Coordinates of C-alpha atoms and ligand atoms in Angstrom, one line a residue:
X1178 CA -9.3 -9.9 -18.7
X1179 CA -11.7 -8.0 -21.0
X1180 CA -12.3 -4.3 -20.9
X1181 CA -15.9 -3.2 -20.9
X1182 CA -17.0 -2.4 -24.5
X1183 CA -16.8 1.4 -25.0
X1184 CA -20.3 1.5 -26.3
X1185 CA -21.5 0.2 -23.0
X1186 CA -23.1 3.2 -21.3
X1187 CA -21.5 2.5 -17.9
X1188 CA -18.1 2.3 -19.4
X1189 CA -18.7 5.7 -21.0
X1190 CA -19.5 7.0 -17.6
X1191 CA -16.0 6.1 -16.6
X1192 CA -14.4 8.5 -18.9
X1193 CA -13.1 11.2 -16.7
X1194 CA -14.7 14.6 -17.1
X1195 CA -11.7 17.0 -17.0
X1196 CA -12.4 20.2 -15.2
X1197 CA -10.8 23.6 -15.6
X1198 CA -10.9 24.3 -11.9
X1199 CA -7.7 25.0 -10.0
X1200 CA -6.8 26.6 -6.7
X1201 CA -7.1 25.4 -3.2
X1202 CA -8.2 21.8 -3.4
X1203 CA -8.9 21.7 0.3
X1204 CA -11.8 24.0 -0.4
X1205 CA -13.3 21.9 -3.2
X1206 CA -16.8 20.6 -2.6
X1207 CA -16.9 17.0 -1.5
X1208 CA -19.6 15.3 -3.6
X1209 CA -20.6 12.3 -1.7
X1210 CA -23.7 11.7 -3.7
X1211 CA -25.4 8.4 -4.1
X1212 CA -23.4 5.6 -5.7
X1213 CA -23.8 4.5 -9.3
X1214 CA -23.8 0.8 -9.8
X1215 CA -21.3 -0.1 -12.5
X1216 CA -21.8 -3.8 -12.6
X1217 CA -22.6 -6.5 -10.1
X1218 CA -20.2 -6.1 -7.1
X1219 CA -18.9 -2.6 -8.0
X1220 CA -20.4 0.8 -7.5
X1221 CA -18.8 4.3 -7.8
X1222 CA -19.4 7.5 -5.8
X1223 CA -18.1 11.0 -6.9
X1224 CA -15.6 12.0 -4.2
X1225 CA -14.5 15.5 -5.4
X1226 CA -11.5 16.5 -7.5
X1227 CA -7.8 17.0 -7.3
X1228 CA -5.3 18.4 -9.7
X1229 CA -8.2 19.1 -12.1
X1230 CA -9.2 15.5 -12.2
X1231 CA -12.3 13.7 -10.9
X1232 CA -11.8 11.6 -7.8
X1233 CA -14.1 8.6 -7.2
X1234 CA -14.6 6.1 -4.4
X1235 CA -15.2 2.6 -5.7
X1236 CA -16.9 0.0 -3.6
X1237 CA -16.2 -3.7 -4.4
X1238 CA -18.4 -6.3 -2.7
X1239 CA -18.4 -10.1 -2.8
X1240 CA -21.3 -12.5 -2.0
X1241 CA -19.8 -13.4 1.4
X1242 CA -20.6 -9.9 2.7
X1243 CA -17.1 -8.4 2.5
X1244 CA -16.4 -5.0 0.9
X1245 CA -13.4 -3.0 -0.1
X1246 CA -13.4 0.7 -0.9
X1247 CA -10.7 2.2 -3.1
X1248 CA -10.2 5.7 -4.4
X1249 CA -8.4 6.6 -7.5
X1250 CA -6.7 9.4 -5.4
X1251 CA -3.4 7.6 -4.6
X1252 CA -5.0 4.3 -5.5
X1253 CA -6.0 4.3 -1.8
X1254 CA -7.7 1.4 -0.1
X1255 CA -9.9 3.4 2.3
X1256 CA -11.8 0.4 3.9
X1257 CA -11.9 -3.4 4.1
X1258 CA -15.0 -4.6 5.9
X1259 CA -15.1 -8.3 6.8
X1260 CA -16.9 -10.6 9.2
X1261 CA -15.7 -11.8 12.6
X1262 CA -16.2 -15.0 14.7
X1263 CA -19.3 -13.6 16.4
X1264 CA -21.1 -12.9 13.2
X1265 CA -20.4 -9.2 13.3
X1266 CA -18.6 -7.0 10.7
X1267 CA -16.0 -4.4 11.0
X1268 CA -13.4 -2.4 9.1
X1269 CA -9.9 -3.8 9.5
X1270 CA -8.2 -1.0 7.6
X1271 CA -7.5 2.5 8.8
X1272 CA -9.1 5.2 6.6
X1273 CA -11.3 8.1 6.1
X1274 CA -14.7 8.7 4.4
X1275 CA -13.8 11.9 2.6
X1276 CA -11.1 13.1 0.2
X1277 CA -10.4 16.2 2.2
X1278 CA -8.9 14.1 5.0
X1279 CA -6.5 12.4 2.6
X1280 CA -5.4 15.8 1.3
X1281 CA -4.3 16.5 4.9
X1282 CA -1.3 14.2 4.1
X1283 CA -1.8 11.3 6.5
X1284 CA 1.1 8.9 6.8
X1285 CA 0.2 7.0 3.6
X1286 CA -3.0 5.3 5.0
X1287 CA -4.0 2.6 2.5
X1288 CA -2.1 4.3 -0.4
X1289 CA -0.2 2.9 -3.4
X1290 CA 3.5 3.7 -2.9
X1291 CA 5.8 4.5 -5.8
X1292 CA 8.0 5.0 -7.7
X1293 CA 10.1 3.6 -4.8
X1294 CA 8.5 2.1 -1.7
X1295 CA 10.5 2.9 1.5
X1296 CA 13.8 4.8 1.8
X1297 CA 16.6 5.6 -0.5
X1298 CA 19.7 6.8 1.5
X1299 CA 20.8 10.4 1.1
X1300 CA 18.1 10.9 -1.5
X1301 CA 20.3 9.9 -4.3
X1302 CA 21.5 6.9 -6.3
X1303 CA 23.8 6.2 -9.2
X1304 CA 22.7 4.3 -12.3
X1305 CA 24.8 3.6 -15.4
X1306 CA 27.4 6.1 -14.1
X1307 CA 25.0 9.0 -13.6
X1308 CA 23.9 10.3 -10.2
X1309 CA 20.2 11.0 -9.7
X1310 CA 19.1 13.4 -6.9
X1311 CA 15.7 12.8 -5.3
X1312 CA 13.7 14.9 -2.8
X1313 CA 14.8 14.5 0.8
X1314 CA 11.4 14.2 2.5
X1315 CA 12.5 12.2 5.5
X1316 CA 15.5 13.9 7.0
X1317 CA 18.3 13.5 4.5
X1318 CA 16.7 10.4 2.9
X1319 CA 13.8 10.0 0.4
X1320 CA 10.7 8.1 1.5
X1321 CA 7.9 6.5 -0.4
X1322 CA 8.5 8.2 -3.8
X1323 CA 9.3 11.7 -2.6
X1324 CA 7.2 14.8 -2.1
X1325 CA 4.5 13.9 -4.4
X1326 CA 4.7 10.1 -4.8
X1327 CA 2.1 7.8 -6.3
X1328 CA 0.0 8.1 -3.2
X1329 CA -0.7 11.8 -3.9
X1330 CA -1.7 11.6 -7.6
X1331 CA -5.0 10.9 -9.3
X1332 CA -4.9 7.6 -11.2
X1333 CA -7.1 6.8 -14.2
X1334 CA -9.6 4.1 -13.2
X1335 CA -11.2 1.4 -15.4
X1336 CA -13.6 -1.3 -14.3
X1337 CA -12.8 -4.6 -16.0
X1338 CA -15.5 -6.9 -17.3
X1339 CA -14.2 -9.8 -15.2
X1340 CA -16.3 -12.2 -13.3
X1341 CA -14.9 -10.8 -10.0
X1342 CA -15.2 -7.2 -8.9
X1343 CA -11.9 -5.6 -10.0
X1344 CA -10.6 -2.1 -10.5
X1345 CA -7.7 -1.2 -12.7
X1346 CA -5.7 2.0 -12.1
X1347 CA -3.2 3.6 -14.5
X1348 CA -0.7 6.3 -13.9
X1349 CA 2.1 7.6 -16.1
X1350 CA 5.0 9.0 -14.0
X1351 CA 6.9 11.4 -16.3
X1352 CA 10.6 11.3 -16.9
X1353 CA 12.3 13.3 -14.1
X1354 CA 9.2 13.2 -11.8
X1355 CA 10.6 13.4 -8.3
X1356 CA 14.0 13.0 -9.8
X1357 CA 13.5 9.5 -11.2
X1358 CA 14.6 8.7 -14.8
X1359 CA 12.2 7.5 -17.5
X1360 CA 8.6 7.7 -18.3
X1361 CA 7.1 4.9 -16.2
X1362 CA 3.7 3.5 -17.1
X1363 CA 2.2 1.9 -14.0
X1364 CA -0.9 -0.3 -13.8
X1365 CA -2.3 -1.6 -10.6
X1366 CA -5.3 -4.0 -10.4
X1367 CA -7.3 -4.5 -7.3
X1368 CA -9.6 -7.5 -7.1
X1369 CA -11.9 -8.7 -4.3
X1370 CA -12.4 -12.5 -4.4
X1371 CA -15.0 -14.8 -3.0
X1372 CA -12.4 -16.1 -0.5
X1373 CA -12.2 -12.6 1.1
X1374 CA -8.9 -11.9 -0.5
X1375 CA -7.8 -8.4 -1.6
X1376 CA -5.6 -9.2 -4.5
X1377 CA -3.2 -6.5 -5.8
X1378 CA -1.3 -6.9 -9.1
X1379 CA 1.3 -4.3 -10.1
X1380 CA 2.7 -3.9 -13.6
X1381 CA 5.0 -1.3 -15.0
X1382 CA 7.1 -0.4 -18.1
X1383 CA 9.7 2.3 -18.6
X1384 CA 11.6 3.9 -21.5
X1385 CA 14.8 4.5 -19.4
X1386 CA 16.4 2.4 -16.7
X1387 CA 14.9 3.3 -13.3
X1388 CA 14.5 1.9 -9.8
X1389 CA 10.9 0.7 -9.2
X1390 CA 9.5 -0.7 -6.0
X1391 CA 5.7 -0.6 -5.7
X1392 CA 3.7 -1.5 -2.7
X1393 CA 0.5 -0.8 -0.8
X1394 CA 0.5 1.0 2.6
X1395 CA -2.6 -0.3 4.3
X1396 CA -2.6 -0.1 8.1
X1397 CA -4.4 -3.0 9.7
X1398 CA -6.1 -3.5 13.1
X1399 CA -7.9 -6.8 12.9
X1400 CA -10.1 -6.0 15.9
X1401 CA -11.7 -3.3 13.8
X1402 CA -11.3 -0.9 16.7
X1403 CA -8.4 1.5 17.0
X1404 CA -9.0 1.6 20.8
X1405 CA -7.2 -1.8 20.8
X1406 CA -3.5 -1.9 20.5
X1407 CA -2.0 -4.1 17.8
X1408 CA 0.7 -5.3 20.3
X1409 CA -1.8 -8.1 21.2
X1410 CA -2.0 -9.4 17.7
X1411 CA 0.1 -12.5 16.9
X1412 CA 2.3 -12.6 13.9
X1413 CA 4.3 -15.2 11.9
X1414 CA 6.8 -14.0 9.3
X1415 CA 8.4 -16.8 7.2
X1416 CA 11.8 -15.2 7.2
X1417 CA 15.1 -16.4 8.7
X1418 CA 16.8 -13.1 8.1
X1419 CA 16.2 -9.3 8.2
X1420 CA 18.1 -6.2 7.1
X1421 CA 19.4 -4.2 10.1
X1422 CA 19.2 -0.4 9.8
X1423 CA 21.0 2.7 11.0
X1424 CA 19.4 5.5 13.1
X1425 CA 17.7 6.9 10.0
X1426 CA 16.2 3.5 9.0
X1427 CA 18.6 3.0 6.1
X1428 CA 19.8 -0.7 5.9
X1429 CA 23.5 -1.3 6.6
X1430 CA 23.6 -3.7 3.7
X1431 CA 23.9 -6.7 5.9
X1432 CA 21.5 -9.6 5.9
X1433 CA 21.3 -10.9 9.5
X1434 CA 19.7 -13.9 11.1
X1435 CA 16.6 -13.3 13.2
X1436 CA 17.6 -16.2 15.5
X1437 CA 17.9 -15.1 19.1
X1438 CA 16.7 -11.6 18.3
X1439 CA 13.3 -9.8 18.7
X1440 CA 13.0 -10.1 14.9
X1441 CA 12.3 -13.8 15.1
X1442 CA 8.7 -14.4 14.0
X1443 CA 9.3 -17.8 12.4
X1444 CA 6.9 -19.2 15.0
X1445 CA 3.9 -17.0 15.6
X1446 CA 4.2 -14.8 18.7
X1447 CA 2.5 -11.8 20.2
X1448 CA 3.9 -8.6 18.6
X1449 CA 4.2 -7.2 22.1
X1450 CA 6.4 -10.1 23.4
X1451 CA 9.8 -8.7 22.5
X1452 CA 8.6 -5.2 21.5
X1453 CA 10.4 -3.3 24.3
X1454 CA 13.8 -4.5 23.1
X1455 CA 13.3 -2.9 19.7
X1456 CA 14.1 0.8 20.0
X1457 CA 11.3 2.8 18.5
X1458 CA 9.2 -0.3 17.6
X1459 CA 9.4 -2.6 14.5
X1460 CA 10.0 -0.8 11.3
X1461 CA 12.2 -3.2 9.4
X1462 CA 12.5 -5.3 6.3
X1463 CA 12.3 -9.1 6.6
X1464 CA 14.2 -11.1 4.0
X1465 CA 11.5 -13.7 3.1
X1466 CA 12.4 -17.3 2.8
X1467 CA 10.3 -17.5 -0.3
X1468 CA 12.9 -15.3 -2.0
X1469 CA 10.3 -13.8 -4.3
X1470 CA 9.3 -14.7 -7.9
X1471 CA 6.3 -16.9 -7.2
X1472 CA 3.2 -16.2 -5.1
X1473 CA 3.7 -17.7 -1.6
X1474 CA 2.3 -17.3 1.9
X1475 CA 4.9 -15.2 3.8
X1476 CA 3.1 -13.9 6.9
X1477 CA 0.0 -14.6 9.1
X1478 CA -1.4 -11.9 11.4
X1479 CA -4.0 -13.0 14.0
X1480 CA -6.3 -11.5 16.5
X1481 CA -8.0 -13.6 19.2
X1482 CA -10.7 -11.0 20.0
X1483 CA -12.4 -11.1 16.6
X1484 CA -11.1 -14.5 15.5
X1485 CA -9.7 -12.9 12.3
X1486 CA -6.4 -13.8 10.7
X1487 CA -4.8 -12.0 7.8
X1488 CA -2.7 -14.2 5.5
X1489 CA -0.2 -12.4 3.3
X1490 CA 0.9 -13.9 0.0
X1491 CA 3.4 -12.2 -2.3
X1492 CA 5.8 -12.6 -5.2
X1493 CA 8.1 -10.0 -3.5
X1494 CA 11.4 -10.9 -1.7
X1495 CA 10.8 -8.6 1.3
X1496 CA 8.3 -7.5 3.8
X1497 CA 8.3 -4.2 5.8
X1498 CA 6.7 -4.8 9.1
X1499 CA 5.9 -1.4 10.7
X1500 CA 4.1 -1.1 14.0
X1501 CA 2.7 2.4 13.5
X1502 CA 5.5 4.0 15.5
X1503 CA 4.8 7.5 14.3
X1504 CA 1.0 7.4 14.8
X1505 CA 0.2 10.2 17.1
X1506 CA -3.6 10.7 17.4
X1507 CA -3.6 13.6 14.9
X1508 CA -6.0 11.7 12.6
X1509 CA -9.3 10.1 13.4
X1510 CA -10.4 6.8 11.9
X1511 CA -13.7 6.3 10.0
X1512 CA -15.6 6.0 13.4
X1513 CA -14.1 9.2 14.8
X1514 CA -11.6 7.5 17.1
X1515 CA -8.1 8.9 17.2
X1516 CA -5.4 6.7 15.5
X1517 CA -2.9 6.5 18.3
X1518 CA 0.6 5.0 18.6
X1519 CA 0.6 1.2 17.8
X1520 CA -3.1 1.0 17.0
X1521 CA -2.4 -0.2 13.5
X1522 CA 0.4 -1.9 11.6
X1523 CA 1.6 -2.3 8.0
X1524 CA 2.8 -5.4 6.2
X1525 CA 4.3 -3.9 3.1
X1526 CA 5.4 -6.4 0.5
X1527 CA 8.4 -5.0 -1.4
X1528 CA 12.0 -5.1 -2.5
X1529 CA 14.5 -4.1 0.2
X1530 CA 14.9 -0.4 1.2
X1531 CA 17.8 1.5 -0.4
X1532 CA 18.4 -1.3 -2.9
X1533 CA 19.6 1.2 -5.6
X1534 CA 22.6 1.9 -3.3
X1535 CA 23.1 -1.7 -2.1
X1536 CA 24.6 -3.9 -4.8
X1537 CA 24.2 -7.0 -2.5
X1538 CA 20.4 -6.6 -2.4
X1539 CA 18.1 -8.0 -5.2
X1540 CA 18.0 -5.4 -8.0
X1541 CA 15.1 -3.0 -8.3
X1542 CA 16.2 -1.6 -11.7
X1543 CA 13.7 -1.9 -14.5
X1544 CA 15.1 -1.5 -18.0
X1545 CA 13.3 -0.5 -21.2
X1546 CA 11.7 -3.6 -22.8
X1547 CA 11.4 -5.4 -19.4
X1548 CA 8.1 -5.8 -17.6
X1549 CA 7.8 -5.2 -13.9
X1550 CA 5.3 -7.5 -12.3
X1551 CA 4.4 -8.1 -8.7
X1552 CA 1.5 -9.6 -6.8
X1553 CA 0.3 -9.5 -3.3
X1554 CA -2.8 -11.0 -1.7
X1555 CA -4.3 -10.1 1.7
X1556 CA -6.7 -12.9 2.7
X1557 CA -9.0 -12.6 5.7
X1558 CA -9.8 -15.9 7.4
X1559 CA -12.1 -16.3 10.4
X1560 CA -11.3 -19.0 13.0
Ligands
BGC3034 C1 8.1 3.2 6.9 C2 8.1 4.0 8.2 C3 7.3 5.3 7.9 C4 5.9 4.9 7.4 C5 5.2 6.1 7.0 C6 6.7 2.8 6.6 O1 6.7 2.1 5.4 O2 8.9 2.1 7.1 O3 9.4 4.3 8.6 O4 7.3 6.1 9.0 O5 6.0 4.0 6.4 O6 4.0 6.1 7.4

């Protein structure tokens, strides 16, 4: 991977212009001017500003006609347009076309999640004999990094001089931010391949031991139309076990078989098939048979209307399958249609929720000198 030479004029244009503006970001002008082409397969549009930093929307395209849009606000994937069986195209990811909508704090649509994806029970954990207190932003628990997680910060963006369209985002989370110990340097690279794969690579380093669990929170509806429920999609998850949860969605610490339960997706089935027997809908962590470590196919989501399938590959040991149980029509998708209950779902690759308090779960502690590395690929296939 080579960075664009700094004498290259387009690379220069990527150096952020820091502004002295502050105040109500909701009122900031949304510059949705014409895109600048950075290199083949990548263009960039000014999208406004937040926290005194410029926000951009990057558009990555491949020669197969697919496109992905990503903002450096929250490292958010705002759109993933792909073909369907009938030769049409649509957006299979929930998202918005303006920064202002993201500032209304939607439920993590498309965003990067950190420092810790999913919940930590009672918003606290002990590490090396010391107790750390986090923000309780989900009842008494902490969710997705706290009040201002990695989804609500502006990342520094660099376009790499790779053969494929690829965007690298950097964020330094300060020691004590949201209660977590250590300065954590996080790097996330998004790449769109010629095989219609959105590849996400996460790297991080710290100067004090800290929990780290990074993921992406894209919501999918493979029909491309949120008027269609995702309960008709079929899903396979290659996991013999899952982690049962309490009423506040904190795992009990047990690892239970999916056999004979509604959590059995070993053989692909309609999501709606056993849905009514899961109180509140699916919002659980599956313990992947791949166990993590190497990139393996762990799930396949399919939609018979469009002919699209989404294959999920990851190096992570867990997968949070969430059926949009809290979607309530408050936000409208790109096309103006309300995003209602069960009209989009998430397949979040991760370590297990509440691992810092669950000694039996794979560790999420990153120590100084170690390198955090994780990869996930979302591949769209048309049948
Ligand atoms: C969680 C849900 C939560 C959602 C937020 C998912 O990862 O598991 O419980 O409501 O994110 O949108």
